[in-house]
Coordinates of C-alpha atoms in Angstrom, one line a residue:
M844 CA 64.1 166.1 207.3
S845 CA 67.3 164.5 206.1
T846 CA 70.9 164.0 207.0
A847 CA 73.5 165.4 204.7
A848 CA 74.0 162.1 202.9
Q849 CA 70.3 161.6 202.5
L850 CA 69.9 165.2 201.2
I851 CA 72.4 164.5 198.4
V852 CA 70.4 161.5 197.4
K853 CA 67.1 163.4 197.5
C854 CA 68.7 165.9 195.2
L855 CA 69.8 163.2 192.8
Q856 CA 66.2 161.8 192.8
N857 CA 64.9 165.3 192.1
E858 CA 67.2 165.3 189.0
G859 CA 65.6 162.1 187.8
V860 CA 68.7 159.9 188.5
A861 CA 67.8 156.2 188.2
V862 CA 71.3 154.7 188.4
V863 CA 74.7 155.5 189.9
F864 CA 77.9 153.7 188.9
G865 CA 80.8 153.4 191.2
I866 CA 82.8 151.8 194.0
P867 CA 82.2 152.9 197.7
G868 CA 84.9 153.8 200.1
E869 CA 85.2 154.3 203.9
E870 CA 84.6 158.0 203.6
N871 CA 81.3 157.9 201.8
I872 CA 79.5 154.9 203.4
R873 CA 76.6 156.9 204.5
F874 CA 76.0 158.3 201.0
V875 CA 76.0 154.7 199.7
Q876 CA 73.6 153.7 202.6
A877 CA 71.3 156.5 201.6
L878 CA 71.4 155.4 197.9
A879 CA 70.5 151.8 199.0
A880 CA 67.4 153.1 200.7
S881 CA 66.3 155.4 197.9
G882 CA 65.4 153.1 195.0
I883 CA 68.2 154.5 192.9
R884 CA 70.1 151.5 191.4
Y885 CA 73.8 151.4 192.4
I886 CA 76.0 149.5 189.9
L887 CA 79.1 148.3 191.8
T888 CA 81.9 148.2 189.2
R889 CA 85.3 146.7 189.4
H890 CA 87.2 149.9 188.6
E891 CA 86.3 153.5 188.9
Q892 CA 87.4 154.1 185.3
G893 CA 84.9 151.6 184.1
A894 CA 82.2 153.2 186.2
A895 CA 82.9 156.6 184.7
F896 CA 82.7 155.2 181.1
M897 CA 79.4 153.6 182.0
A898 CA 78.0 156.9 183.3
E899 CA 79.4 158.8 180.3
M900 CA 77.7 156.5 177.8
Y901 CA 74.5 156.5 179.8
G902 CA 74.5 160.3 179.5
R903 CA 75.5 160.1 175.8
V904 CA 72.4 158.2 174.8
T905 CA 69.9 159.8 177.2
G906 CA 71.0 163.4 177.1
R907 CA 70.7 163.5 180.9
A908 CA 73.8 163.5 183.1
G909 CA 75.1 160.1 184.1
V910 CA 76.3 159.9 187.6
V911 CA 79.5 158.2 188.8
S912 CA 80.7 158.0 192.4
A913 CA 84.0 157.1 194.1
T914 CA 85.9 157.4 197.3
L915 CA 88.7 160.0 197.8
G916 CA 92.3 159.8 196.7
P917 CA 93.1 156.9 194.4
G918 CA 89.4 156.1 193.8
A919 CA 88.7 159.7 192.6
I920 CA 91.9 159.7 190.5
N921 CA 90.9 156.4 188.8
M922 CA 87.6 158.1 187.8
Q923 CA 89.3 160.9 185.9
L924 CA 89.8 159.3 182.5
G925 CA 86.1 158.7 181.9
V926 CA 85.4 162.2 183.2
A927 CA 87.8 163.8 180.8
D928 CA 86.4 161.6 178.0
A929 CA 82.9 163.0 178.8
T930 CA 84.0 166.6 178.7
T931 CA 85.9 166.3 175.4
N932 CA 83.1 164.3 173.9
S933 CA 80.5 166.9 175.0
T934 CA 78.6 164.4 177.1
P935 CA 76.8 165.3 180.4
L936 CA 78.2 163.6 183.5
V937 CA 78.2 164.4 187.2
A938 CA 81.1 162.9 189.2
I939 CA 80.9 162.8 193.0
S940 CA 83.7 161.7 195.3
A941 CA 84.6 161.7 198.9
Q942 CA 87.3 163.9 200.2
V943 CA 89.1 164.3 203.5
G944 CA 87.5 166.5 206.1
Q945 CA 88.2 170.2 206.3
D946 CA 90.0 169.6 209.6
R947 CA 93.0 168.0 207.7
E948 CA 92.9 169.2 204.1
Y949 CA 95.2 172.1 204.9
K950 CA 98.1 169.9 205.8
E951 CA 99.9 166.7 204.8
S952 CA 97.4 164.0 205.4
H953 CA 96.6 160.4 204.7
Q954 CA 95.1 159.9 201.2
Y955 CA 94.7 163.7 200.6
V956 CA 95.3 165.3 197.3
D957 CA 93.7 168.4 195.9
L958 CA 91.1 166.7 193.9
V959 CA 89.2 169.9 193.0
S960 CA 92.3 171.3 191.4
M961 CA 93.0 168.0 189.6
Y962 CA 89.5 167.9 188.2
A963 CA 89.3 171.6 187.2
P964 CA 91.0 171.2 183.7
I965 CA 88.8 168.2 182.7
T966 CA 85.4 169.5 183.8
R967 CA 83.2 172.5 183.2
W968 CA 82.9 173.0 187.0
S969 CA 84.8 171.5 189.9
A970 CA 84.0 172.4 193.5
P971 CA 84.1 171.2 197.1
V972 CA 80.9 171.0 199.1
P973 CA 81.6 173.3 202.0
T974 CA 78.5 172.7 204.1
A975 CA 75.4 170.5 204.1
R976 CA 73.3 173.7 203.5
A977 CA 75.0 174.2 200.2
I978 CA 73.9 170.7 198.9
P979 CA 70.6 171.6 197.1
E980 CA 72.2 174.6 195.3
M981 CA 75.4 172.8 194.3
V982 CA 73.7 169.6 193.1
R983 CA 71.2 171.6 191.0
K984 CA 74.1 173.7 189.6
A985 CA 76.0 170.5 188.8
F986 CA 73.3 169.1 186.6
K987 CA 72.5 172.5 185.1
V988 CA 76.1 173.0 184.0
A989 CA 76.5 169.4 182.9
E990 CA 73.4 169.5 180.7
T991 CA 73.9 173.0 179.3
E992 CA 74.2 174.0 175.6
R993 CA 77.5 172.3 175.3
P994 CA 77.3 169.3 177.8
A995 CA 80.3 168.3 179.8
A996 CA 81.4 166.7 183.1
V997 CA 81.3 168.4 186.5
Y998 CA 82.8 167.3 189.8
L999 CA 81.8 167.6 193.4
A1000 CA 84.0 166.7 196.3
V1001 CA 82.1 165.8 199.5
P1002 CA 84.3 166.0 202.6
E1003 CA 84.0 163.0 205.0
H1004 CA 82.6 165.1 207.8
I1005 CA 79.6 166.0 205.6
D1006 CA 79.0 162.4 204.8
E1007 CA 79.1 161.7 208.6
D1008 CA 76.8 164.7 209.4
D1009 CA 73.7 163.2 211.0
A1010 CA 72.0 166.5 211.8
D1011 CA 68.5 166.9 210.5
Y1012 CA 68.2 169.5 207.7
E1013 CA 64.9 171.0 206.7
L1014 CA 66.1 171.5 203.2
E1015 CA 64.6 170.4 199.9
P1016 CA 66.0 170.0 196.4
L1017 CA 65.7 173.0 194.1
P1018 CA 63.2 172.9 191.2
R1019 CA 64.7 171.4 188.1
N1020 CA 64.7 173.9 185.3
V1021 CA 65.5 173.1 181.7
V1022 CA 67.4 175.6 179.5
R1023 CA 66.0 175.7 176.0
A1024 CA 67.8 177.1 172.9
D1025 CA 66.6 180.4 171.6
A1026 CA 65.2 180.9 168.2
P1027 CA 67.9 181.9 165.7
A1028 CA 68.3 185.6 164.9
A1029 CA 66.5 186.6 161.7
R1030 CA 69.4 188.8 160.6
Q1031 CA 71.9 185.9 160.8
V1032 CA 69.5 183.6 158.8
A1033 CA 69.2 186.3 156.2
R1034 CA 73.0 186.6 155.9
A1035 CA 73.3 182.8 155.5
V1036 CA 70.6 182.9 152.8
D1037 CA 72.7 185.5 150.8
I1038 CA 75.8 183.3 150.9
L1039 CA 73.9 180.2 149.8
R1040 CA 72.1 182.0 147.0
S1041 CA 75.5 182.8 145.5
A1042 CA 77.0 179.4 146.2
Q1043 CA 77.9 176.9 143.5
R1044 CA 78.9 173.8 145.4
P1045 CA 77.8 173.9 149.0
V1046 CA 78.2 170.8 151.2
L1047 CA 76.8 170.2 154.7
L1048 CA 78.8 168.7 157.6
A1049 CA 76.6 167.3 160.4
G1050 CA 78.4 167.0 163.8
H1051 CA 77.8 165.9 167.3
G1052 CA 75.6 168.8 168.2
A1053 CA 73.2 167.8 165.4
A1054 CA 73.0 164.3 166.9
R1055 CA 72.5 165.6 170.5
S1056 CA 69.8 168.0 169.3
D1057 CA 67.9 165.2 167.4
A1058 CA 68.0 167.3 164.2
T1059 CA 67.5 164.5 161.8
A1060 CA 64.1 165.5 160.5
A1061 CA 65.1 169.1 159.9
L1062 CA 68.4 168.0 158.4
V1063 CA 66.8 165.6 155.9
R1064 CA 64.2 168.2 154.9
F1065 CA 66.9 170.8 154.3
A1066 CA 69.1 168.5 152.3
E1067 CA 66.2 167.2 150.1
E1068 CA 64.6 170.6 149.4
L1069 CA 67.9 172.2 148.4
G1070 CA 69.6 169.2 146.9
I1071 CA 72.6 169.5 149.2
R1072 CA 75.0 166.6 149.9
V1073 CA 75.6 165.7 153.6
A1074 CA 78.6 164.3 155.3
N1075 CA 78.9 163.5 159.0
T1076 CA 81.6 163.4 161.6
F1077 CA 82.4 160.3 163.6
H1078 CA 80.2 161.7 166.4
G1079 CA 77.5 162.7 164.0
K1080 CA 77.1 159.2 162.4
G1081 CA 73.4 158.4 161.8
V1082 CA 72.0 161.9 162.2
M1083 CA 71.8 161.8 158.4
P1084 CA 70.9 158.2 157.5
D1085 CA 73.7 156.6 155.4
D1086 CA 71.1 155.1 153.1
H1087 CA 69.7 158.5 152.2
P1088 CA 70.7 159.5 148.6
N1089 CA 72.0 162.9 149.8
S1090 CA 74.4 161.2 152.3
I1091 CA 78.1 161.0 151.2
G1092 CA 79.4 159.3 154.4
T1093 CA 81.7 160.0 157.3
V1094 CA 84.6 162.4 157.3
G1095 CA 87.5 162.1 159.8
F1096 CA 89.6 159.2 158.6
M1097 CA 93.4 159.8 159.0
R1098 CA 94.0 160.0 155.3
H1099 CA 92.2 161.9 152.4
D1100 CA 89.1 159.6 152.0
Y1101 CA 86.4 159.5 149.4
V1102 CA 84.2 161.7 151.5
N1103 CA 86.8 164.5 151.4
F1104 CA 86.2 165.1 147.7
G1105 CA 82.9 166.7 148.6
F1106 CA 84.8 169.3 150.6
D1107 CA 87.6 169.7 148.1
N1108 CA 85.2 171.0 145.5
A1109 CA 82.9 173.0 147.9
D1110 CA 82.8 176.7 148.1
V1111 CA 80.6 176.8 151.1
V1112 CA 80.5 174.5 154.1
I1113 CA 77.3 174.4 156.2
A1114 CA 78.6 173.1 159.5
V1115 CA 75.6 171.9 161.6
G1116 CA 76.4 171.0 165.1
Y1117 CA 80.1 170.6 164.3
E1118 CA 82.7 171.0 167.1
L1119 CA 86.4 171.4 166.5
Q1120 CA 87.3 168.8 169.0
E1121 CA 85.7 166.1 166.8
F1122 CA 88.5 166.5 164.2
D1123 CA 90.8 169.3 162.9
P1124 CA 89.0 171.6 160.4
V1125 CA 92.2 171.7 158.3
R1126 CA 91.0 168.4 156.9
I1127 CA 88.0 170.0 155.2
N1128 CA 89.3 173.5 154.6
P1129 CA 93.1 173.2 154.1
Q1130 CA 93.5 176.6 152.5
G1131 CA 91.1 178.4 154.9
D1132 CA 89.3 179.9 151.8
K1133 CA 85.9 178.3 152.1
K1134 CA 82.9 180.3 153.4
I1135 CA 81.6 178.6 156.5
I1136 CA 78.1 178.9 157.9
H1137 CA 78.1 177.7 161.5
I1138 CA 74.8 176.4 162.9
H1139 CA 74.8 175.4 166.5
R1140 CA 73.5 176.2 170.0
F1141 CA 76.8 178.1 170.8
P1142 CA 79.4 180.1 168.9
A1143 CA 82.3 178.5 167.1
E1144 CA 85.8 178.1 168.5
V1145 CA 88.4 180.2 166.8
D1146 CA 90.6 178.4 164.2
A1147 CA 92.5 179.6 161.2
H1148 CA 90.8 176.9 159.1
Y1149 CA 87.3 177.5 160.6
S1150 CA 86.8 181.2 159.9
V1151 CA 83.0 181.6 160.2
S1152 CA 81.3 183.8 157.6
V1153 CA 77.9 183.6 159.4
G1154 CA 77.1 182.1 162.8
I1155 CA 73.5 181.1 163.4
I1156 CA 73.1 180.4 167.1
G1157 CA 70.0 178.8 168.5
D1158 CA 67.9 175.7 168.2
I1159 CA 69.5 173.7 165.3
S1160 CA 66.3 172.3 163.8
D1161 CA 64.6 175.7 163.9
S1162 CA 67.6 177.2 162.2
L1163 CA 67.6 174.6 159.4
N1164 CA 63.9 174.9 158.9
Q1165 CA 64.1 178.7 158.7
L1166 CA 66.9 178.5 156.2
A1167 CA 65.0 176.0 154.1
D1168 CA 61.9 178.2 154.1
A1169 CA 63.9 181.3 153.1
L1170 CA 65.7 179.4 150.3
S1171 CA 62.6 177.9 148.8
G1172 CA 63.1 177.3 145.0
C1173 CA 66.9 177.3 145.4
S1174 CA 68.5 173.9 144.4
F1175 CA 72.0 172.5 144.1
D1176 CA 71.0 169.1 142.6
G1177 CA 73.7 169.4 140.0
A1178 CA 76.5 169.6 142.5
E1179 CA 77.7 166.0 142.3
V1180 CA 80.5 164.7 144.6
P1181 CA 83.4 163.0 142.8
G1182 CA 83.9 159.5 144.2
S1183 CA 80.4 159.1 145.7
G1184 CA 79.5 155.5 145.7
L1185 CA 83.0 154.2 146.3
L1186 CA 82.3 153.5 149.9
D1187 CA 79.3 151.4 148.9
E1188 CA 81.4 149.5 146.5
E1189 CA 84.1 148.8 149.1
F1190 CA 81.4 147.6 151.6
A1191 CA 79.9 145.3 149.0
R1192 CA 83.3 143.8 148.2
G1193 CA 83.8 143.2 152.0
Q1194 CA 80.5 141.3 152.2
Q1195 CA 81.9 138.7 149.7
D1196 CA 85.4 138.5 151.2
S1197 CA 85.9 135.0 152.6
R1198 CA 89.5 135.1 153.7
Y1199 CA 90.7 134.0 157.1
P1200 CA 91.8 135.8 159.3
L1201 CA 88.9 138.0 158.3
A1202 CA 89.2 141.2 156.2
P1203 CA 88.1 144.3 158.3
Q1204 CA 85.6 145.0 155.6
R1205 CA 83.9 141.6 156.1
V1206 CA 83.8 142.2 159.9
V1207 CA 82.1 145.5 159.4
A1208 CA 79.6 144.1 156.9
D1209 CA 78.7 141.2 159.2
T1210 CA 78.4 143.5 162.2
R1211 CA 75.9 145.7 160.2
A1212 CA 73.9 142.6 159.1
A1213 CA 73.7 141.4 162.7
L1214 CA 72.3 144.6 164.1
G1215 CA 69.0 146.4 163.5
R1216 CA 68.7 150.0 162.5
S1217 CA 68.0 151.1 166.1
D1218 CA 70.5 148.8 167.7
V1219 CA 73.7 150.3 169.2
V1220 CA 77.4 149.6 168.5
L1221 CA 80.1 151.2 170.6
V1222 CA 83.4 151.3 168.7
D1223 CA 86.6 151.5 170.7
T1224 CA 89.7 153.4 169.7
G1225 CA 92.3 151.9 167.4
A1226 CA 92.4 150.5 163.9
T1227 CA 89.0 149.1 164.7
K1228 CA 87.6 152.6 164.9
M1229 CA 89.0 153.7 161.6
W1230 CA 87.3 150.8 159.8
M1231 CA 84.0 151.1 161.6
A1232 CA 83.8 154.9 161.5
R1233 CA 84.3 155.2 157.8
L1234 CA 82.5 152.0 156.5
Y1235 CA 79.8 151.0 159.0
P1236 CA 76.4 152.3 157.6
T1237 CA 74.5 154.1 160.3
F1238 CA 70.9 155.0 160.1
E1239 CA 69.9 156.7 163.4
R1240 CA 71.7 159.1 165.7
N1241 CA 73.5 157.6 168.7
T1242 CA 73.6 154.1 167.3
C1243 CA 77.3 154.1 166.5
L1244 CA 79.1 155.6 169.5
I1245 CA 82.7 156.6 169.1
S1246 CA 85.1 158.6 171.3
N1247 CA 86.6 161.2 169.0
G1248 CA 87.2 164.0 171.5
L1249 CA 89.8 162.3 173.6
S1250 CA 89.8 159.1 171.5
T1251 CA 90.1 157.0 174.6
M1252 CA 91.0 153.3 174.5
G1253 CA 89.0 151.0 176.8
F1254 CA 85.7 152.9 176.9
A1255 CA 83.5 150.6 174.8
L1256 CA 83.1 147.5 177.0
P1257 CA 82.1 149.3 180.2
G1258 CA 80.2 151.9 178.1
A1259 CA 78.0 149.2 176.6
L1260 CA 76.7 148.5 180.1
G1261 CA 75.7 152.1 180.5
V1262 CA 73.9 152.1 177.1
Q1263 CA 72.1 148.8 177.9
L1264 CA 70.8 150.1 181.2
A1265 CA 69.7 153.3 179.5
Q1266 CA 68.0 151.5 176.6
P1267 CA 67.1 148.0 177.7
D1268 CA 65.0 147.3 174.6
V1269 CA 67.8 147.6 172.1
K1270 CA 70.6 145.3 171.3
V1271 CA 74.0 146.6 172.3
L1272 CA 77.4 145.5 170.9
A1273 CA 80.9 146.6 172.1
V1274 CA 83.4 146.4 169.2
V1275 CA 87.0 146.5 170.6
G1276 CA 90.5 145.7 169.5
D1277 CA 92.4 143.2 171.5
G1278 CA 94.6 146.1 172.8
A1279 CA 91.6 148.0 174.2
F1280 CA 89.9 144.8 175.4
L1281 CA 92.0 144.0 178.4
M1282 CA 92.1 147.6 179.6
N1283 CA 88.6 147.3 181.2
S1284 CA 87.8 143.6 180.8
Q1285 CA 87.2 143.3 184.5
E1286 CA 83.8 144.8 183.9
I1287 CA 82.7 141.5 182.4
E1288 CA 82.2 140.4 186.0
T1289 CA 80.0 143.5 186.6
A1290 CA 77.8 142.5 183.7
V1291 CA 77.5 138.9 184.8
R1292 CA 76.7 139.8 188.5
E1293 CA 74.2 142.6 187.6
K1294 CA 72.6 140.4 184.8
I1295 CA 73.2 143.1 182.2
P1296 CA 73.3 141.7 178.6
L1297 CA 76.7 142.3 177.1
V1298 CA 78.2 141.2 173.8
V1299 CA 81.8 142.1 173.0
L1300 CA 83.3 141.5 169.6
I1301 CA 87.1 141.5 169.8
W1302 CA 89.1 142.2 166.6
E1303 CA 92.2 140.2 167.4
D1304 CA 95.6 140.8 165.7
G1305 CA 98.0 140.6 168.7
G1306 CA 99.1 144.2 168.6
Y1307 CA 98.2 147.9 168.8
G1308 CA 97.1 148.0 165.2
L1309 CA 96.5 151.7 164.7
I1310 CA 99.9 152.6 166.1
E1311 CA 101.6 149.9 163.9
W1312 CA 99.6 151.3 160.9
K1313 CA 100.8 154.8 161.6
M1314 CA 104.4 153.7 162.2
D1315 CA 104.5 151.7 159.0
L1316 CA 103.0 154.7 157.0
E1317 CA 105.4 157.3 158.3
L1318 CA 108.5 155.4 159.4
G1319 CA 108.4 152.3 157.2
E1320 CA 108.8 150.1 160.2
H1321 CA 107.2 149.5 163.7
H1322 CA 108.4 148.9 167.2
Y1323 CA 106.9 147.9 170.6
V1324 CA 103.3 147.3 169.4
R1325 CA 103.0 143.5 169.5
F1326 CA 101.7 141.5 172.5
G1327 CA 100.1 138.2 173.5
N1328 CA 96.5 137.5 174.4
P1329 CA 94.8 135.1 176.8
D1330 CA 92.5 132.3 175.4
I1331 CA 89.4 134.5 175.1
V1332 CA 87.0 131.5 175.3
Q1333 CA 88.5 130.3 178.6
Y1334 CA 88.7 133.9 179.8
A1335 CA 85.0 134.4 179.2
Q1336 CA 84.1 131.2 180.9
S1337 CA 86.1 132.1 184.0
F1338 CA 83.7 135.0 184.5
G1339 CA 80.7 132.8 183.9
A1340 CA 80.2 134.2 180.4
K1341 CA 80.1 132.5 177.0
G1342 CA 83.1 132.6 174.8
Y1343 CA 83.4 132.1 171.0
R1344 CA 86.4 132.0 168.7
I1345 CA 85.8 132.5 164.9
S1346 CA 87.6 129.9 162.9
H1347 CA 86.4 130.8 159.4
A1348 CA 84.7 133.8 157.8
D1349 CA 81.2 132.3 157.5
E1350 CA 81.0 131.7 161.3
L1351 CA 81.0 135.4 162.3
L1352 CA 77.5 136.5 161.3
P1353 CA 75.6 133.5 162.9
T1354 CA 77.7 133.8 166.0
L1355 CA 77.0 137.5 166.4
R1356 CA 73.3 136.9 165.9
A1357 CA 73.2 134.1 168.5
A1358 CA 75.1 136.2 171.0
L1359 CA 72.9 139.2 170.5
D1360 CA 69.8 137.1 170.9
D1361 CA 71.1 135.8 174.3
D1362 CA 70.3 137.7 177.5
G1363 CA 73.7 136.8 179.0
V1364 CA 77.3 137.9 178.5
S1365 CA 79.3 136.8 175.4
L1366 CA 82.8 137.4 174.1
I1367 CA 83.5 136.8 170.5
C1368 CA 87.2 136.6 169.4
C1369 CA 87.6 137.3 165.7
P1370 CA 91.1 137.2 164.1
V1371 CA 91.5 140.1 161.7
D1372 CA 93.8 140.5 158.7
Y1373 CA 95.2 144.0 159.2
S1374 CA 97.4 143.8 156.1
E1375 CA 94.3 145.6 154.6
N1376 CA 95.4 148.7 156.5
L1377 CA 98.3 149.7 154.3
R1378 CA 96.4 148.5 151.2
L1379 CA 93.6 151.0 152.1
T1380 CA 95.9 154.0 152.6
D1381 CA 97.9 153.1 149.5
R1382 CA 94.7 153.0 147.5
L1383 CA 93.4 156.3 148.9
G1384 CA 96.7 157.9 148.2
E1385 CA 96.3 157.1 144.5
L1386 CA 92.8 158.6 144.3
D1387 CA 92.1 162.0 142.9
E1388 CA 88.9 164.0 142.3
T1389 CA 88.6 162.8 138.7
L1390 CA 87.2 159.5 139.9

């Protein structure tokens, strides 16, 4: 028999939860006490936002809902950004907070806000726990909804009188059931086959759903047997290895990039696991005239530039394999993509660039050289993201993690802790701009205290580089984007971490390797020459498909 707080924890254990991230409050002390006695690891963070990002990235790489906990009022509100990021990035997360008791939630009351209503727009399901007897059903539903065909965050509010409820309950967690995707409909596969047999220049776009579904083997087989070129979204990086000859790179950069030429010429787009929130489909189908085959576990969203000719709903790998079988003997090997190879040339030039401050291309190249194929880099939002997303070669799914649903600044540093706890055998690197760095740098203390390895590479330019880039492109000038930074070496040391400052280009790679081989916490400050930003967009603006 269990108290209400113990029952919640038993239900979490039943779901396989190994770690909870958060900050306790007065109103959920018994829940935290029950966690302490359970064997579930509780990671005390320095901000609820950081805790939510840790839980989100834990869920992103495991496919199982990460769990974040907070107190009521301001604690629960602080948690919201990471929760919204999880939903918009299709990542499973369960958020649990305290709430005032039902005896005072109907009136003006200390620390009371309607949290369930606040969370409703940013979660798949938001609900209060009305009674202890509802706990087994509500926790099971929370994980079922979070881990469904399109993962998202859910939120449960636990009133303080339930946390305090010490009655014995003869209740047990409900059995965990796993929803599996159905086989694709044979009629839809046949309709897609008809479209592809009459196609001239099809191109495949692999999105986040393909990465979540671990569809690499089926995707590679499909591309090889039919001779189809494959691009990926920011979220789909690595699901088609970038060193595969059929790969043409990552689409989603803010300007017409080399990869876009594959879509300019295409008459059919095979969208595999693509979700509109990843980036606007107008970028690949500006006239809305291309035939689109949508392959996913759920139907497509409606958009004028994503008018689906055929939707194949079901297991993604099964769908691709059935298509490949039905199209045996059909080949598009002659459908070359103009401009293919230009990204490789740009990357190679960056490897040799010895300027200081460092060229972004050099930082990307040295980051790639320092990490193994299965190691993980988290790339924060800003100019940093633009360079890494388009240029960083990625060879396995979930090894280059980017927020491109909400595009949130400040997620990568705390998120790296979640990834490292989920995958202790891989090296994890957080790549952040100096604008994003200080937004959640307090979690350096969490890493030091919890003895979680953490390496943070800070691209330093003294400003919000992406906003400056956009202003300069569209306004010809920029305003209110420059700031100062602390001495990163001393800042790191004040937390008990190691700090490094790169003083010439040849220092970066050995410093990265040394930090990644260390079991401790390291910050690396690398000055970056963002004059390359406008050079890049100018160069892309001069390109056309004859290249």
